[in-house]
Structures are given as structure tokens and as C-alpha cells.
Coordinates of C-alpha atoms in Angstrom, one line a residue:
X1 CA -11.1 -118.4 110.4
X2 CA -8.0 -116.3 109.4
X3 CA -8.3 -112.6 109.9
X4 CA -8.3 -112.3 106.1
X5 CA -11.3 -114.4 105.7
X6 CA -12.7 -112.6 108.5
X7 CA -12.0 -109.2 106.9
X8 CA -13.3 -110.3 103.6
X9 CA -16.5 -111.8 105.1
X10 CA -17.3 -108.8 107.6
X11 CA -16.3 -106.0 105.8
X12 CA -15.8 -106.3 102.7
X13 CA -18.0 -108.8 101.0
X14 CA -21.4 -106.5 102.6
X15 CA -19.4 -103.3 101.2
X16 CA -19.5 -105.4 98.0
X17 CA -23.0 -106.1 97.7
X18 CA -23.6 -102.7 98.6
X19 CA -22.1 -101.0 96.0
X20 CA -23.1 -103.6 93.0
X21 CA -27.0 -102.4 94.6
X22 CA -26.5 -98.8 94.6
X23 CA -24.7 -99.2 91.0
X24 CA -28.1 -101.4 90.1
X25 CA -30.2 -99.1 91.0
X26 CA -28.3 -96.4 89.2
X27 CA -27.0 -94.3 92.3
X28 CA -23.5 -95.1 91.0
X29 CA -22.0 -93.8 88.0
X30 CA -19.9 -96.0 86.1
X31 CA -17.1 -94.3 86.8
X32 CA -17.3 -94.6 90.9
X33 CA -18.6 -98.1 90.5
X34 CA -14.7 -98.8 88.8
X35 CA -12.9 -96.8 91.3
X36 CA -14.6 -98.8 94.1
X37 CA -13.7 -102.2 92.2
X38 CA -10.3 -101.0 92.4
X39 CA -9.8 -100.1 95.8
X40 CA -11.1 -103.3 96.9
X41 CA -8.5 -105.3 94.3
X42 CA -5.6 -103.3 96.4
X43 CA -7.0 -104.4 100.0
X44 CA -7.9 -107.7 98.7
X45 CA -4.2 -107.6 97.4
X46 CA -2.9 -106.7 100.7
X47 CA -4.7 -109.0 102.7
X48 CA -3.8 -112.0 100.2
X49 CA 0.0 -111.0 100.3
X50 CA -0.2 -111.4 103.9
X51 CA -2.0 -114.1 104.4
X52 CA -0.5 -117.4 106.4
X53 CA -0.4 -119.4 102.5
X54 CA 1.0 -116.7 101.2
X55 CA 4.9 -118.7 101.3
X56 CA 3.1 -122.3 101.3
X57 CA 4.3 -125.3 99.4
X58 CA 1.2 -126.9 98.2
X59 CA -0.4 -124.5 95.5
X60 CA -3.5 -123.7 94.1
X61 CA -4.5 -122.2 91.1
X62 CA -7.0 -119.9 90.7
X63 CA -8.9 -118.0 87.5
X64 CA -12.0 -116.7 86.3
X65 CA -14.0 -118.4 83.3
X66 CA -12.2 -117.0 80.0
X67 CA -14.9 -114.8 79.2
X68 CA -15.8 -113.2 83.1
X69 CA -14.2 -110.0 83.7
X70 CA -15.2 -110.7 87.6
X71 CA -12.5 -111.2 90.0
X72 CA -13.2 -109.6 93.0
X73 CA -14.4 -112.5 94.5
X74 CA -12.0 -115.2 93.2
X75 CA -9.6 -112.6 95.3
X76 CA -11.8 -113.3 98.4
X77 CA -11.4 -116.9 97.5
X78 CA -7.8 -116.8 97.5
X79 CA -7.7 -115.3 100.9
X80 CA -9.7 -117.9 102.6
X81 CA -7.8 -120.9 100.7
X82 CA -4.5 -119.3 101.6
X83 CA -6.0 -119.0 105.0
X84 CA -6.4 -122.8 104.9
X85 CA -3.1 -123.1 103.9
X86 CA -2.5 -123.3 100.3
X87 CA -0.8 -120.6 98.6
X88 CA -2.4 -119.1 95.7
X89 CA -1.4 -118.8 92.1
X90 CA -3.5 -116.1 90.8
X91 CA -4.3 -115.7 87.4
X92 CA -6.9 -113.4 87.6
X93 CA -10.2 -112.5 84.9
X94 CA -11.0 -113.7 81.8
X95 CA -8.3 -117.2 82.8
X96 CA -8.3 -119.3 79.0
X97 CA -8.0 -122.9 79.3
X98 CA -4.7 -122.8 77.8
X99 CA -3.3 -120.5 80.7
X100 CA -5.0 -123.4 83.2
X101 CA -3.3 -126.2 81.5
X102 CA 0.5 -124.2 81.2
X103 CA 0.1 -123.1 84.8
X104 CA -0.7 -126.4 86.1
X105 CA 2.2 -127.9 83.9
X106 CA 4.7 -125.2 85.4
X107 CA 3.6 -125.6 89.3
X108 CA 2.3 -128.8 89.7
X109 CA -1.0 -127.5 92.0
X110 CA -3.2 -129.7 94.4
X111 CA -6.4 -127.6 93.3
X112 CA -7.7 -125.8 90.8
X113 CA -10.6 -123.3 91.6
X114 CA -12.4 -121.3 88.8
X115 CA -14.9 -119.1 89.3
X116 CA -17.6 -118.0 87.0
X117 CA -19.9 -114.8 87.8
X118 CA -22.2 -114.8 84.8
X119 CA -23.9 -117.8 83.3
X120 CA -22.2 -118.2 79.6
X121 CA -24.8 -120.2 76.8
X122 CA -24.9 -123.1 76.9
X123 CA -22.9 -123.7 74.2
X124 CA -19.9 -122.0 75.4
X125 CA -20.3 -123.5 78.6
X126 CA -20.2 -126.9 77.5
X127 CA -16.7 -125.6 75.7
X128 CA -15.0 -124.0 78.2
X129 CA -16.3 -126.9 80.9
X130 CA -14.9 -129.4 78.4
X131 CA -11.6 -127.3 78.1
X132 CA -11.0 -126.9 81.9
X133 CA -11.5 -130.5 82.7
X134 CA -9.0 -131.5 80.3
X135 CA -6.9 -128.6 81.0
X136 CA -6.6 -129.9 84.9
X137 CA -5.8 -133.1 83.9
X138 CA -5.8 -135.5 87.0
X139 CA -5.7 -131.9 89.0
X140 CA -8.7 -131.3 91.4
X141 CA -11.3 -128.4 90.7
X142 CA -13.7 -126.7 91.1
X143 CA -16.4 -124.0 90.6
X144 CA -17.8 -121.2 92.2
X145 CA -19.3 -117.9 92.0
X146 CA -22.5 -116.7 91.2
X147 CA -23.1 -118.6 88.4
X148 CA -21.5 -122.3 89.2
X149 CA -25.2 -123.6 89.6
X150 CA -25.8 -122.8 86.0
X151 CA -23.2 -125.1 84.8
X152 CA -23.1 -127.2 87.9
X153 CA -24.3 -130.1 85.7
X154 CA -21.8 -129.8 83.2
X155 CA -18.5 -129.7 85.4
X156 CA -19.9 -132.8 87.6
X157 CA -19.9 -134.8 84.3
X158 CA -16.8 -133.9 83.5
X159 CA -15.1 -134.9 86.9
X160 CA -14.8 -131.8 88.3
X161 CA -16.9 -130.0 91.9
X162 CA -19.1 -126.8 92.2
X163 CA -18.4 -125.0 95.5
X164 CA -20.7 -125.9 98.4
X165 CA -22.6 -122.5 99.7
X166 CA -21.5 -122.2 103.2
X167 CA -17.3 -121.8 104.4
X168 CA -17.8 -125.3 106.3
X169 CA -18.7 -127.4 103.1
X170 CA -16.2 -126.1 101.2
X171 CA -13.3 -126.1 103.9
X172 CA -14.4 -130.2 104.0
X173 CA -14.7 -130.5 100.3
X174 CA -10.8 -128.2 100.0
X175 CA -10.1 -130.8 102.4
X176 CA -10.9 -133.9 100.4
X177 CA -9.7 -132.9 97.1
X178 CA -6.2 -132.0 98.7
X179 CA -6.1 -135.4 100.4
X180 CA -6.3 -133.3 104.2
X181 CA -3.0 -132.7 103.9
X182 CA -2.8 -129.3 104.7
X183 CA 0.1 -128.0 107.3
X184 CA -2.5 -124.9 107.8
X185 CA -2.9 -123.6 111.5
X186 CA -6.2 -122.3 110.1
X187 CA -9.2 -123.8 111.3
X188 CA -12.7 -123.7 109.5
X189 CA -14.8 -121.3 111.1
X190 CA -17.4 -122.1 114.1
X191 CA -20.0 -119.9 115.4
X192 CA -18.8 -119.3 119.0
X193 CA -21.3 -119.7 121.3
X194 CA -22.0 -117.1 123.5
X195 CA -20.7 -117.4 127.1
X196 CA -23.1 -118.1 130.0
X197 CA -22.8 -115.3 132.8
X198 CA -22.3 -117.0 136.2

């Protein structure tokens, strides 16, 4: 694992969770809840601008379903794909297939990965599923986030993958979609086992 997927998964992905429960449960104001968001958009940032993908040639493109404001944790995603050796073309919240298919015309990406935080009807997801698939063209992608499952159906029928749960499936399934090409020194994580005493 890179340090910036570490970071992400240690520190700040629980710091996360934490304050979307306190803001939940009404022990944040609205106000703090934003200025949280934005400090961890700046060390997400950070971490992403130095991560080892950050100057690599095969690219992937990443943006949130057009109408999720959510992209804290496409950030995150960025990190650990960037980790894995792909460099990251960010496009951020509320991502309209149109901005998919010009950004894929302009840089020619191995991988596409949206992420959706908030299950659309079903209507709109059939739309914007639609609308993505044939924005990617004969690109790769796929979808995560908190609400992939709820349209999990859709984007299999139209040729495209939801993201596996754990950091193994989804290093394999990166893996297979990009053809394994990846020039990454980055290795999926392992649990270390712990070391016998002699």
C-alpha cells in the first residue's frame, strides 16, 4: 500500500465517518460540518499531488454522478489508484456525461471511475447509467461509493463494473480493466503477519 492510501485508510477515512456521525446526530452545525469537508479536500489534495501517479502516463479519469455533490471519497480513490500507478484526471462533483465523454476524447484514459454517494431514482439512474456507458465509449469503468449497489444492475448491463468492497478486489479488478499493465511500484496491500518471537 502507498503511504497515501495508508493515510487515507488510517486516518482519515475513520475521521470521516466520524464527523458525517456527529453531524447525524446533530453535534455538528452545518457550518463546522463544511469547514471539516474542506480541510480534508486540502490534505486529500496534498497527498494526491504527491502521490507516485501523480506524473504517470496511463490516466484515469475520475468524477462523481452529475447530480452528487460528494467527493471526498472519489479523492480517496484517486490516491489509491494513483498509488497503483495511474495518474488521475480529476474532475470532481456533480461530473455530467458530457464532461466524461470530452475528457476521455482529450486524454485518451485506460479507466474511468465514477462514484455515486446517494442512490438517484430510478429513472435518472437508468439516464445517467445510459449516458456514462456511452460516454466511455470502449473506455473501462466503473462504480463506487456508497450507493454503486443501488445501480449495480444497471451499469453491469450496460458493460460497465461496480467496485468490489475490499482494496484487494478492486486492485485485481484495476488490474484487469487496465490490461496489468501498470509500471506501478505499488503493491496491493497484505495484512502482515505478525512476527514470531524466537
Amino acid at each position: 500500500m502507498g503511504s497515501g492510501s495508508m493515510v487515507f485508510d488510517r486516518a482519515i477515512a475513520p475521521a470521516l465517518a466520524i464527523a458525517g456521525q456527529r453531524w447525524h446526530a446533530g453535534e455538528l452545525s452545518v457550518a463546522q460540518e463544511h469547514f471539516a469537508s474542506q480541510r480534508f479536500e486540502t490534505l486529500l489534495r496534498d497527498l494526491l499531488r504527491l502521490s507516485p501517479g501523480a506524473s504517470a502516463d496511463a490516466r484515469v479519469v475520475l468524477g462523481s454522478f452529475a447530480d452528487d455533490e460528494h467527493q471526498l471519497g472519489l479523492l480517496g480513490t484517486a490516491i489509491r489508484l494513483a498509488d497503483w500507478g495511474l495518474r488521475p484526471v480529476l474532475l470532481g462533483a456533480r461530473t455530467p456525461p458530457s464532461a466524461i465523454r470530452g475528457t476521455v476524447a482529450a486524454v485518451s484514459p485506460e479507466l474511468v471511475a465514477l462514484s455515486v454517494t446517494l442512490p438517484p431514482t430510478r429513472v435518472r439512474a437508468r439516464e445517467l447509467v445510459e449516458e456514462y456507458a456511452a460516454a466511455c465509449g470502449t473506455v473501462p469503468w466503473l462504480v463506487g461509493g456508497a450507493a454503486a449497489a443501488s445501480v449495480g444492475d444497471l451499469v453491469s448491463k450496460m458493460g460497465g463494473h461496480v467496485a468490489p468492497p475490499t482494496t484487494k478486489a478492486l486492485y485485481e479488478l484495476v488490474r484487469s480493466l487496465t490490461g496489468g499493465t501498470r509500471k506501478a511500484s505499488a503493491r496491493v496491500p497484505t495484512k502482515r503477519r505478525p512476527q514470531r518471537s524466537r
